[in-house]
Tab-separated table of C-alpha atoms and ligand atoms in Angstrom:
chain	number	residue	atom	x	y	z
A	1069	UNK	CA	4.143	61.274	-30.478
A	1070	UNK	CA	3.049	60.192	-27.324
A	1071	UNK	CA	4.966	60.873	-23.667
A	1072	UNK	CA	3.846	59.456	-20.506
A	1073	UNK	CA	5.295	61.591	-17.555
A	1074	UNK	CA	5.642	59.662	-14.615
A	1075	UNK	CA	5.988	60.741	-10.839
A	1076	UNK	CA	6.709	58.128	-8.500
A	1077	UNK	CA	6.242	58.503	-4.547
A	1078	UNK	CA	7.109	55.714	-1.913
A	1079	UNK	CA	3.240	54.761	-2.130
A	1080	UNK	CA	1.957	57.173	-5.483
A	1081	UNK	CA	2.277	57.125	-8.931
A	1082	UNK	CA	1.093	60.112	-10.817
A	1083	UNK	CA	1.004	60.344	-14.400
A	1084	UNK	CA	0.453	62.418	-17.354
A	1085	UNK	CA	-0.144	61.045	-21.051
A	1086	UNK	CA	1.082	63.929	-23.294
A	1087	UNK	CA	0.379	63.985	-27.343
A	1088	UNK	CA	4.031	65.950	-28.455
A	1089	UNK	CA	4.799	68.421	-29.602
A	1090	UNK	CA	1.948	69.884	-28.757
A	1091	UNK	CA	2.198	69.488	-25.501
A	1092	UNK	CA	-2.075	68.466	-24.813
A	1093	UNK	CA	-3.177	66.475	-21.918
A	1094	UNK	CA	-4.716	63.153	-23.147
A	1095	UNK	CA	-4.485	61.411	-19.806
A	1096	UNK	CA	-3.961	61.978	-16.049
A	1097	UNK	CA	-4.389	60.117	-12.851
A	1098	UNK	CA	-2.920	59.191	-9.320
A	1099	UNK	CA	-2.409	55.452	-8.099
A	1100	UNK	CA	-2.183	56.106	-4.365
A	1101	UNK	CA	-1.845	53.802	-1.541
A	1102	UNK	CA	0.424	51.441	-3.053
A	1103	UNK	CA	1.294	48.182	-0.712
A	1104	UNK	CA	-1.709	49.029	1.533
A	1105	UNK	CA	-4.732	47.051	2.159
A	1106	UNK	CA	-6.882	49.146	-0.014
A	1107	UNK	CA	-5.234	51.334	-2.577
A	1108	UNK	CA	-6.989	53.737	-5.203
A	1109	UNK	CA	-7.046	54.454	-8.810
A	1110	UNK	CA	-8.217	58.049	-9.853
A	1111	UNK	CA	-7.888	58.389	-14.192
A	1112	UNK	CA	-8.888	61.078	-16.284
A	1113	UNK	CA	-9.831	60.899	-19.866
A	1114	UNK	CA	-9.775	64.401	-21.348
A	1115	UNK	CA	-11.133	65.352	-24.560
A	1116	UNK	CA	-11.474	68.647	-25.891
A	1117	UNK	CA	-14.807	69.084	-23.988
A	1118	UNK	CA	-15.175	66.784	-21.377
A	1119	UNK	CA	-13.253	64.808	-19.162
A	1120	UNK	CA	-14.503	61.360	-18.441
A	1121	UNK	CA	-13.088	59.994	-14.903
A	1122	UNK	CA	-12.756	56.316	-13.763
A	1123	UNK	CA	-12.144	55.870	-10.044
A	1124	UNK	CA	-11.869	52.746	-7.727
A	1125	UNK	CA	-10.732	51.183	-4.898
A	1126	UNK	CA	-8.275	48.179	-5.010
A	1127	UNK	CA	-4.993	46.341	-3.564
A	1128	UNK	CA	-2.579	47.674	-5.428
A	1129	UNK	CA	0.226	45.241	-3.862
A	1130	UNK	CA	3.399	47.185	-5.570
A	1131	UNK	CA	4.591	49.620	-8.294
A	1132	UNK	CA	4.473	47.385	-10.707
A	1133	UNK	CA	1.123	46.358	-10.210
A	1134	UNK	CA	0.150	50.181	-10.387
A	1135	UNK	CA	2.108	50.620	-13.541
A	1136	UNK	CA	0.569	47.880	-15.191
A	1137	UNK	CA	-3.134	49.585	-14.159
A	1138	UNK	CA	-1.969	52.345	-15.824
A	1139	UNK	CA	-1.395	50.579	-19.108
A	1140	UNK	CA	-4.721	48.602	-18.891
A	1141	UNK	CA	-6.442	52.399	-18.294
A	1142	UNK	CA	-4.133	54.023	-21.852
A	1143	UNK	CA	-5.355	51.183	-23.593
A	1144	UNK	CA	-9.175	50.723	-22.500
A	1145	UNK	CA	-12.249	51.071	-24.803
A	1146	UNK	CA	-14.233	53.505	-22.857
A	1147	UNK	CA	-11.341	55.801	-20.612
A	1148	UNK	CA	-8.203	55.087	-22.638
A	1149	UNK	CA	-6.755	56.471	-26.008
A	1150	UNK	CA	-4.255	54.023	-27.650
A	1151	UNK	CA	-4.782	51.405	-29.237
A	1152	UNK	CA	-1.980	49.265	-27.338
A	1153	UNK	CA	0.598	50.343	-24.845
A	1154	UNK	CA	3.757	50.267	-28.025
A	1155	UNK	CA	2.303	53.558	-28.796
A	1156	UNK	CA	3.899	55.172	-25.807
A	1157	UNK	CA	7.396	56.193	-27.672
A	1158	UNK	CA	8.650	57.784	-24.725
A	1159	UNK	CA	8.592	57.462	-20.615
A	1160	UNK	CA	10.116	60.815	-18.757
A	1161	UNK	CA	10.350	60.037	-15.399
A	1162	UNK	CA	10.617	62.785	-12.520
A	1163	UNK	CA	14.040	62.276	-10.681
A	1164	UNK	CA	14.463	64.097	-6.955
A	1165	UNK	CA	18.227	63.821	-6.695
A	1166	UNK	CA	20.418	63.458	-9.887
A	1167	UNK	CA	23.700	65.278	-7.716
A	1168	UNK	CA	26.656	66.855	-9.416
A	1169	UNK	CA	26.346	63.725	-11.942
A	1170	UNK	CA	23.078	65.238	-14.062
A	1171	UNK	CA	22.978	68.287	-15.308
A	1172	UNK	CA	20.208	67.696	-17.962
A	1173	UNK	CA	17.727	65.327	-18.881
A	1174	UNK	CA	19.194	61.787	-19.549
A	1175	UNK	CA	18.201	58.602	-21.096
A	1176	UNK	CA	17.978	55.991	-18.587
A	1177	UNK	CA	20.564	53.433	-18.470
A	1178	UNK	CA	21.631	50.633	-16.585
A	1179	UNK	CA	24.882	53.102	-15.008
A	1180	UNK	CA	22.337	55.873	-14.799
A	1181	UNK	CA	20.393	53.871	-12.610
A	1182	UNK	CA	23.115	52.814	-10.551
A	1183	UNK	CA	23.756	56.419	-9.956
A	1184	UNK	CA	20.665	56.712	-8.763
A	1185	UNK	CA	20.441	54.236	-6.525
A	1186	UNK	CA	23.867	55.815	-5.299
A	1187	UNK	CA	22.536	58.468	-4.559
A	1188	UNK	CA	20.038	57.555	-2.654
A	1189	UNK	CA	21.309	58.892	0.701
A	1190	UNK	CA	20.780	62.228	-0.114
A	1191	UNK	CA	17.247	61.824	-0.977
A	1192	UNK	CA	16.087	58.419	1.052
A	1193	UNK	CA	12.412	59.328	0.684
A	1194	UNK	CA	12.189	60.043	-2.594
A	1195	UNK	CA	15.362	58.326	-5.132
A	1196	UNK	CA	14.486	54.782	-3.923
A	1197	UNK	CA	10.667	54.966	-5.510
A	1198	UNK	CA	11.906	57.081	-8.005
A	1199	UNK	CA	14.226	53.737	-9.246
A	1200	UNK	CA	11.032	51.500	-8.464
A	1201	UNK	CA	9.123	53.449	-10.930
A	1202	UNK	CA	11.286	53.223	-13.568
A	1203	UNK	CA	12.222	49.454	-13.622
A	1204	UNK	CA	8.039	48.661	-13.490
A	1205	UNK	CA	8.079	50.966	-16.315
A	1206	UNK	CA	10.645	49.387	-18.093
A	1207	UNK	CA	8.829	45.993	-17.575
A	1208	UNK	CA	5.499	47.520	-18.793
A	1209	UNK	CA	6.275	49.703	-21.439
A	1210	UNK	CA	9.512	47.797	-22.766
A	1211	UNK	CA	9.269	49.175	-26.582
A	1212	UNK	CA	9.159	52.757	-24.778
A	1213	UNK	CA	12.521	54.885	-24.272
A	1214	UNK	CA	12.859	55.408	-20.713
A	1215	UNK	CA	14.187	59.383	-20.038
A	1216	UNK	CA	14.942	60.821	-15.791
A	1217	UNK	CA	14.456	64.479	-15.972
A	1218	UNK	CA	16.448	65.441	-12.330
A	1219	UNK	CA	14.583	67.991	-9.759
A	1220	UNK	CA	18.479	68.966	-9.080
A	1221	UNK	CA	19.867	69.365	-12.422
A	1222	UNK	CA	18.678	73.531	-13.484
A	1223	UNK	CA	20.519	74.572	-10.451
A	1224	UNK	CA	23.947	72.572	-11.477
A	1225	UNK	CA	24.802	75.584	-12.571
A	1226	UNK	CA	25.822	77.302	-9.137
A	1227	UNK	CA	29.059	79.007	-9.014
A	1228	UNK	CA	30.978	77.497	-6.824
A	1229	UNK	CA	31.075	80.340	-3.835
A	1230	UNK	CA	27.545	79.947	-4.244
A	1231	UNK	CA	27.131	76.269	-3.767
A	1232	UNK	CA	29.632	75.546	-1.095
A	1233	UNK	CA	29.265	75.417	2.844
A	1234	UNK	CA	31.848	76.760	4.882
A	1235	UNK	CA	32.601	73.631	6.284
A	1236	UNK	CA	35.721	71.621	6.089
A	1237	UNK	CA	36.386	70.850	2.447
A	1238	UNK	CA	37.169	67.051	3.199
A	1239	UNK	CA	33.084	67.017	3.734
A	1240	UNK	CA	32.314	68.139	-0.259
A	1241	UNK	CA	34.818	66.662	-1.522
A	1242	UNK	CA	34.958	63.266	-0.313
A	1243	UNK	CA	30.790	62.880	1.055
A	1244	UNK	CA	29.382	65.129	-1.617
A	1245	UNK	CA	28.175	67.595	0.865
A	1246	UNK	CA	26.593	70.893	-1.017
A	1247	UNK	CA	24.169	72.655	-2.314
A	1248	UNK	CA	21.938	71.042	-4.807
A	1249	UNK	CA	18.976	72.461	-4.802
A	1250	UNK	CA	15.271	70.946	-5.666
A	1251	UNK	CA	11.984	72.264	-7.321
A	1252	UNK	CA	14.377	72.777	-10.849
A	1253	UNK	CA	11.858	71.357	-13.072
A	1254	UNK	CA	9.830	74.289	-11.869
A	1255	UNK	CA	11.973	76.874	-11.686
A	1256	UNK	CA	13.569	75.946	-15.179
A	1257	UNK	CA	9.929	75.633	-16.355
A	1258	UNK	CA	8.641	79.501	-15.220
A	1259	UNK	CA	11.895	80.266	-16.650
A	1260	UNK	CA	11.600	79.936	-20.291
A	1261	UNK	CA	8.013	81.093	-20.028
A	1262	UNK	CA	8.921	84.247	-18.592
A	1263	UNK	CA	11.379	84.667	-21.545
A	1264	UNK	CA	8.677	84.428	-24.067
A	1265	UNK	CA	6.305	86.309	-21.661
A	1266	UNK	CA	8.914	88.989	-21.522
A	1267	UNK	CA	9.899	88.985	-24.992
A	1268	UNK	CA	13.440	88.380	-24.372
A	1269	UNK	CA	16.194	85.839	-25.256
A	1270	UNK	CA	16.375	82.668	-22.780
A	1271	UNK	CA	19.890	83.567	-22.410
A	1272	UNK	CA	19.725	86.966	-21.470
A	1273	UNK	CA	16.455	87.077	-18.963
A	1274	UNK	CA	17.570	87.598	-15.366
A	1275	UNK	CA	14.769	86.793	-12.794
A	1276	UNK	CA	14.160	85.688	-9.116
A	1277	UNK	CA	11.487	82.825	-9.261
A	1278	UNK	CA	9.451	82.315	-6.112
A	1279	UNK	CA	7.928	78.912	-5.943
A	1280	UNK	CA	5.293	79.166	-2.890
A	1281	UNK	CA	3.776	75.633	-2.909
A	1282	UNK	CA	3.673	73.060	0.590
A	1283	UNK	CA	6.990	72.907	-0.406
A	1284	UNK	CA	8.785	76.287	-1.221
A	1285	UNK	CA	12.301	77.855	-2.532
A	1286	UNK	CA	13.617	81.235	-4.432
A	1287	UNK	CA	15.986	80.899	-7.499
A	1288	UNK	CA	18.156	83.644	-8.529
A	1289	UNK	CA	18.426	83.157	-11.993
A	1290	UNK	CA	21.091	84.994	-14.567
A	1291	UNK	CA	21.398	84.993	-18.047
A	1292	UNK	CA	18.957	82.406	-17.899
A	1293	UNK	CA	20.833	80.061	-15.583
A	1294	UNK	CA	20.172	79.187	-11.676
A	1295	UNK	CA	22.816	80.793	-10.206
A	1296	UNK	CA	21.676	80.586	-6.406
A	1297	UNK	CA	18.787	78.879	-4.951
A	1298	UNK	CA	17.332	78.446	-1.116
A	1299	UNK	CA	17.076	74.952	-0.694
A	1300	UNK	CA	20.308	72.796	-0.174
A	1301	UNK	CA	21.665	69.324	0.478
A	1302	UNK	CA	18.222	68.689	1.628
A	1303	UNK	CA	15.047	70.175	0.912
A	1304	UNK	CA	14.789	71.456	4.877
A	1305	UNK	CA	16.383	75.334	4.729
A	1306	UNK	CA	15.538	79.011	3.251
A	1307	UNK	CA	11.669	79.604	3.199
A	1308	UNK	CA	9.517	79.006	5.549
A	1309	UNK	CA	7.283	76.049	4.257
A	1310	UNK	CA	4.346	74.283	5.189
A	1311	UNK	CA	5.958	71.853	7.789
A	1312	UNK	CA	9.325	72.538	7.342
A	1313	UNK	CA	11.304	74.861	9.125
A	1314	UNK	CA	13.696	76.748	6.122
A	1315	UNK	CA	16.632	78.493	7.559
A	1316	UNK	CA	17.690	78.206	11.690
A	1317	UNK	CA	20.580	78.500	13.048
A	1318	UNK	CA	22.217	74.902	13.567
A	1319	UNK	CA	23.021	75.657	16.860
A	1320	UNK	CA	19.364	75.463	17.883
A	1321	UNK	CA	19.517	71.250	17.037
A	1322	UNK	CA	22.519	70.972	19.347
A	1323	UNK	CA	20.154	72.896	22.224
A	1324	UNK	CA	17.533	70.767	21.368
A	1325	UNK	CA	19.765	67.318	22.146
A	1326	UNK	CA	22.201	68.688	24.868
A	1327	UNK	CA	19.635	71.014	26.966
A	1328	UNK	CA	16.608	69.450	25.737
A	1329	UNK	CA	17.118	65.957	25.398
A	1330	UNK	CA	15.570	65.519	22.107
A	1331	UNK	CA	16.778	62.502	20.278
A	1332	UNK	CA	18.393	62.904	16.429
A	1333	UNK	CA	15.075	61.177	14.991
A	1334	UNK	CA	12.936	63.473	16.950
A	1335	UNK	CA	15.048	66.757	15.818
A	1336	UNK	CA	14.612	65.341	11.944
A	1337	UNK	CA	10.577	64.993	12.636
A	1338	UNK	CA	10.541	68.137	14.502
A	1339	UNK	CA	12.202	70.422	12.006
A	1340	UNK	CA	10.549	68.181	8.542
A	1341	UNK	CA	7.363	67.779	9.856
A	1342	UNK	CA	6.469	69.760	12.924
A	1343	UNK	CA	7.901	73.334	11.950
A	1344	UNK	CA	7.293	76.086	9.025
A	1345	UNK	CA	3.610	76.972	9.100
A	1346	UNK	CA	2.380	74.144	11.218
A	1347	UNK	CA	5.168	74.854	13.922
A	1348	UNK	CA	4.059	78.841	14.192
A	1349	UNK	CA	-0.001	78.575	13.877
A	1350	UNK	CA	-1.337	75.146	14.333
A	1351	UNK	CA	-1.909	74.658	10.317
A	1352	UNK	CA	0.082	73.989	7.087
A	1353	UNK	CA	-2.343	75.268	5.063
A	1354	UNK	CA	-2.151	78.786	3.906
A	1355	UNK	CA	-5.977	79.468	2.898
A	1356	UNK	CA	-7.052	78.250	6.469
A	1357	UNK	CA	-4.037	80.100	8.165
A	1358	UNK	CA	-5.078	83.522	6.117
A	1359	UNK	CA	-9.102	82.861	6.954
A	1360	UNK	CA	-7.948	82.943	10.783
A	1361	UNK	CA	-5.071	85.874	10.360
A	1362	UNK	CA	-8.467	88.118	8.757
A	1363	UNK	CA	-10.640	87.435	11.869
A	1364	UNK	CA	-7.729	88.419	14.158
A	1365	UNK	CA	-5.618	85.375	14.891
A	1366	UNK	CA	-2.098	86.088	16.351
A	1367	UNK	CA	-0.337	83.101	15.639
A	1368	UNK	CA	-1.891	82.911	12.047
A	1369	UNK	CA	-0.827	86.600	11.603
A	1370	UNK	CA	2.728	85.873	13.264
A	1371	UNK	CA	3.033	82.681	10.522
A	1372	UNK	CA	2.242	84.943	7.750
A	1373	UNK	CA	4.563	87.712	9.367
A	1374	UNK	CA	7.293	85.132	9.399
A	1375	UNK	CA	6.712	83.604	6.017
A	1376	UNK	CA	6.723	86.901	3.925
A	1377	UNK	CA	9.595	88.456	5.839
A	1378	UNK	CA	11.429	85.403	4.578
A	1379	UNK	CA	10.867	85.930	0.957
A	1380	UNK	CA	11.667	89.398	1.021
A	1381	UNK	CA	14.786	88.808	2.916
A	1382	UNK	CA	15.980	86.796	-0.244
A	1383	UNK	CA	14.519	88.992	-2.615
A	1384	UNK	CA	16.695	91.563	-1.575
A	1385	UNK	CA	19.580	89.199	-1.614
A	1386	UNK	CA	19.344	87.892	-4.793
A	1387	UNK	CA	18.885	91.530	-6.074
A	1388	UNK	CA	22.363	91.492	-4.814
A	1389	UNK	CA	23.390	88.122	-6.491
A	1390	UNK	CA	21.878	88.892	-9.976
A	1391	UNK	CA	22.279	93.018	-10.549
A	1392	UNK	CA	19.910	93.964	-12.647
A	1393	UNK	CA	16.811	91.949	-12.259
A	1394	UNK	CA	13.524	91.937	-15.066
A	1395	UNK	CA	11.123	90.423	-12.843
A	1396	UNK	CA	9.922	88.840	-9.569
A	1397	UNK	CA	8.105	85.354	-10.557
A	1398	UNK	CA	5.167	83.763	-7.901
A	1399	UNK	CA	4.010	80.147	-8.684
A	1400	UNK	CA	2.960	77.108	-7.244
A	1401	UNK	CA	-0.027	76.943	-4.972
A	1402	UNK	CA	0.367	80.017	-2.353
A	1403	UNK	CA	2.146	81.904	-4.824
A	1404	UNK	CA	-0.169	81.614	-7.869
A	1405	UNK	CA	-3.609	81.911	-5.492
A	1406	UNK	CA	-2.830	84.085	-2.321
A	1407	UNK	CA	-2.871	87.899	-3.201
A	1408	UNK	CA	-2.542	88.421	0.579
A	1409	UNK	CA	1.140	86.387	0.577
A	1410	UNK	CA	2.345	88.082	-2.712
A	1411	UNK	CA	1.667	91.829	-1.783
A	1412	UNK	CA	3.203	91.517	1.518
A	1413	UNK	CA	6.218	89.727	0.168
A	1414	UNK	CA	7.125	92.476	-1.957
A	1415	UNK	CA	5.449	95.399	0.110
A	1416	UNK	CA	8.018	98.486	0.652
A	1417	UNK	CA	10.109	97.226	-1.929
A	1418	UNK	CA	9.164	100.218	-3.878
A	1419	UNK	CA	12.894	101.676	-3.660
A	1420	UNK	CA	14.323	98.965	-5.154
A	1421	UNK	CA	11.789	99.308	-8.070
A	1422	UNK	CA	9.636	96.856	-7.237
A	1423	UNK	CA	5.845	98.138	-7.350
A	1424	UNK	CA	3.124	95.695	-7.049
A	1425	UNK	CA	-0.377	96.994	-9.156
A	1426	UNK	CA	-2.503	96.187	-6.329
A	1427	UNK	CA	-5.876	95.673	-8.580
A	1428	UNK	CA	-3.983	93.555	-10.950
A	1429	UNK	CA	-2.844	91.542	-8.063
A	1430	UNK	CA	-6.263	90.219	-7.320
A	1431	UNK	CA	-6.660	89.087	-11.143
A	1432	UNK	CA	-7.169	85.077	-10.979
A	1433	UNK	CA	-5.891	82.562	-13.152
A	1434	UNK	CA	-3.301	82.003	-16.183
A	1435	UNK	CA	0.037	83.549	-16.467
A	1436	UNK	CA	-0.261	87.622	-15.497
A	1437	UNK	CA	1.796	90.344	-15.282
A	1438	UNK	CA	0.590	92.283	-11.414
A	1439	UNK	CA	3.619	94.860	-11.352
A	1440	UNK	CA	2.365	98.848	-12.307
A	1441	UNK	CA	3.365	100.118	-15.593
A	1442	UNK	CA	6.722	101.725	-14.216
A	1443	UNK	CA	7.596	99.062	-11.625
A	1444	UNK	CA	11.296	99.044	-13.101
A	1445	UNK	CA	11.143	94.947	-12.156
A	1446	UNK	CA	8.175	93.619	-13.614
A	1447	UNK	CA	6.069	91.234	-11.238
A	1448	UNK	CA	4.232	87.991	-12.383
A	1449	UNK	CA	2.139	85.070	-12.019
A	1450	UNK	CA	2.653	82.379	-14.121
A	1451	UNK	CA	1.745	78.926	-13.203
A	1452	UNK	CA	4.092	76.601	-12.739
A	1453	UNK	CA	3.461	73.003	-14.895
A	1454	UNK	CA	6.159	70.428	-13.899
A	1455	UNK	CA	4.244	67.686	-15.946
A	1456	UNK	CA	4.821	69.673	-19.320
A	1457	UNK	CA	8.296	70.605	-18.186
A	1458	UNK	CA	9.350	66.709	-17.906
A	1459	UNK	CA	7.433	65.915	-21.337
A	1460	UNK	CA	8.846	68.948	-23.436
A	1461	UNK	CA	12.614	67.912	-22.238
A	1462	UNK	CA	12.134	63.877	-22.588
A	1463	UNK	CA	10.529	64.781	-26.048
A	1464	UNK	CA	13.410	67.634	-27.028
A	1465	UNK	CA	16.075	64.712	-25.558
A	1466	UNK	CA	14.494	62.188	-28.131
A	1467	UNK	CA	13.430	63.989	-31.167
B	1463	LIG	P1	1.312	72.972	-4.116
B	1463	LIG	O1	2.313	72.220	-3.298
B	1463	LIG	O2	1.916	73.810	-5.195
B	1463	LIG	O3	0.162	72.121	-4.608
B	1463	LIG	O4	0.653	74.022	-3.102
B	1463	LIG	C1	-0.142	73.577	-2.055
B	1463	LIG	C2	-0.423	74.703	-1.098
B	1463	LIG	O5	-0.991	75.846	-1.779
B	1463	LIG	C3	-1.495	74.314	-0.081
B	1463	LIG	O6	-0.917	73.747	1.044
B	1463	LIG	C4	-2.140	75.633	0.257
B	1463	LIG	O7	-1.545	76.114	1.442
B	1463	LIG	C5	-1.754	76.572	-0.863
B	1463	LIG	N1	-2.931	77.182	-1.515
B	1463	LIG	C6	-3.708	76.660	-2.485
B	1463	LIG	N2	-4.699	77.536	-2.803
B	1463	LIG	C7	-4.534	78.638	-2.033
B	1463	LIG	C8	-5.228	79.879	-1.875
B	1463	LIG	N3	-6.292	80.167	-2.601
B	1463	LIG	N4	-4.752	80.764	-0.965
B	1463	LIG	C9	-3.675	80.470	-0.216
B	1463	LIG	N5	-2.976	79.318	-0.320
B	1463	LIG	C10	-3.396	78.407	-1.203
């Protein structure tokens, strides 16, 4: 059966063409620049041996437009594999904000999308495109079943004390303020792979799952379910990230406006898009910021200082959340490539049981275990796949 995972961005479209249940890779590609004077088209045809790639440059005046380049790329001669776009049975579309009203993957209908939609304030940047890119891919693919798998719904299952700011109750209650979390498909997705990785039942694997990409957040997870996770009504606190700030104290916005004289729109730029890595040393990316931290660079050293300190800080809370914990998990871009970030994340840990295998942790690629032998909480790598995640649940949602 054949899934098309779709990712929609106020000016992207990525997608993924999926042959289920195996879970293979038949397609993949990126419309970018959507609505711009010159947009572009990047496909990928892979076969078992080869991948054949189509690129070019184009207006690409709106989503649907992109969507329906998408088709005419499934279907064609040379860099497509179906015979006609019917043969896509299912569309699972990635969802940023489903809110207290999706807890699991859902068929799209017209009240789910008003939902969405409703939701919107929470997530202004990324629900509204998220809704564009399903109704073109209604309109395109109209024989398809249209799924939203929600980047909010594997941490639904927060305790309440855990998912409730001390703030007067009127504010959750009536305006919806909490903590929802993001990154779930992720999390959710190193989950159940560390399960089978660790030989143990979904339901009983306890773990705290460090996603280090531009964006980053912890999980604690318990008997297989989120049960406490850093990011919150917005993706902005816990970690530091690559331009966001993660955790301050909310005092330091009302110095910025009453001392300072920043203005609300400059505080949101300042703390989304100024701060985190790029705030401390100059750079949001960690391999350059590690490069200059090696020759001696202070602020690259203080960023990486800062960023680690950060992860251990929660590590050692959510040891305190969960009890007993089976293993530390590092994904995503910084945490699956960047030995450097990992070892001092963890390092002096050691009492806790927590003992990184420093050779192991230079091993590249796949999913790894980098903890010694008798590290009581076992330490791993496994890369995180967000694609497959959204195309095993629409498929397990359909079947
Ligand atoms: P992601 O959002 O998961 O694609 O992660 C992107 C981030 O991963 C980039 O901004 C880089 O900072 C980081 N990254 C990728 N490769 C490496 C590497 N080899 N060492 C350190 N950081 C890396």
């Amino acid at each position: 059966m054949k899934v098309l995972v779709i990712n929609t961005g106020s000016s992207s479209i990525k997608y993924q063409l999926f042959e289920m249940p195996e879970g293979r890779v038949l397609c993949s590609g990126l419309v970018e620049r959507i609505g711009e004077e010159m947009g572009k088209i990047t496909h990928k045809q892979l076969t078992e041996s080869a991948e054949n790639v189509f690129k070019e440059e184009m207006a690409i005046a709106d989503h649907k437009v992109g969507m329906q380049q998408i088709e005419m790329l499934l279907v064609d001669k040379v860099y497509g594999v179906l015979r006609n776009a019917d043969e896509v049975s299912l569309v699972g579309h990635r969802v940023v904000h489903g809110g207290e009203d999706f807890s699991s993957t859902t068929q799209i209908t017209e009240a789910v999308k008003n939902k969405i939609k409703e939701l919107a304030p929470l997530a202004p940047l990324h629900n509204p495109p998220n809704l564009v890119g399903i109704e073109a891919s209604e309109k395109i693919f109209p024989n398809a079943t249209q799924i939203g798998v929600f980047d909010t719904a594997f941490h639904q299952s927060l305790p309440e004390y855990a998912y409730r700011y001390a703030i007067p109750k009127d504010l959750y209650e009536e305006h919806g303020i909490r903590v929802y979390g993001f990154h779930g498909t992720s999390h959710r997705y190193i989950t159940k792979r560390a399960a089978k990785l660790l030989n143990k039942p979904l339901e009983s694997i306890n773990l705290i799952t460090i996603h280090l990409g531009n964006g980053a957040s912890m999980a604690a997870v318990k008997n297989g379910k989120s049960i406490d996770t850093t990011l919150g009504l917005t993706p902005l606190p816990g970690l530091v990230m690559g331009t966001r700030s993660g955790d301050i104290d909310p005092g330091v916005l009302f110095y910025l406006n009453e001392t300072l004289g920043y203005t609300l729109p400059e505080i949101k730029d300042l703390l989304n898009k100024e701060s985190g890595l790029k705030g401390l040393s100059g750079e949001n990316d960690m391999r350059g910021i590690t490069e200059r931290a090696e020759k001696g660079d202070k602020d690259a050293q203080l960023a990486i200082a800062v960023y680690t300190y950060r992860i251990k800080k929660y590590i050692g809370s959510y040891i305190a959340a969960i009890g007993k914990v089976d293993a530390l998990i590092f994904t995503a871009g910084v945490g699956e490539n960047s030995p450097v970030i990992r070892a001092l994340s963890v390092e002096g840990l050691e009492p806790l049981g927590i003992e990184l295998d420093t050779a192991k942790n230079q091993n590249r690629g796949g999913e790894r275990k980098i903890s010694t032998e008798k590290s009581k909480v076992g330490i791993w790598v496994i890369p995180t796949n967000e694609e497959l995640e959204i195309a095993n649940q629409t498929y397990e949602l359909a079947k």
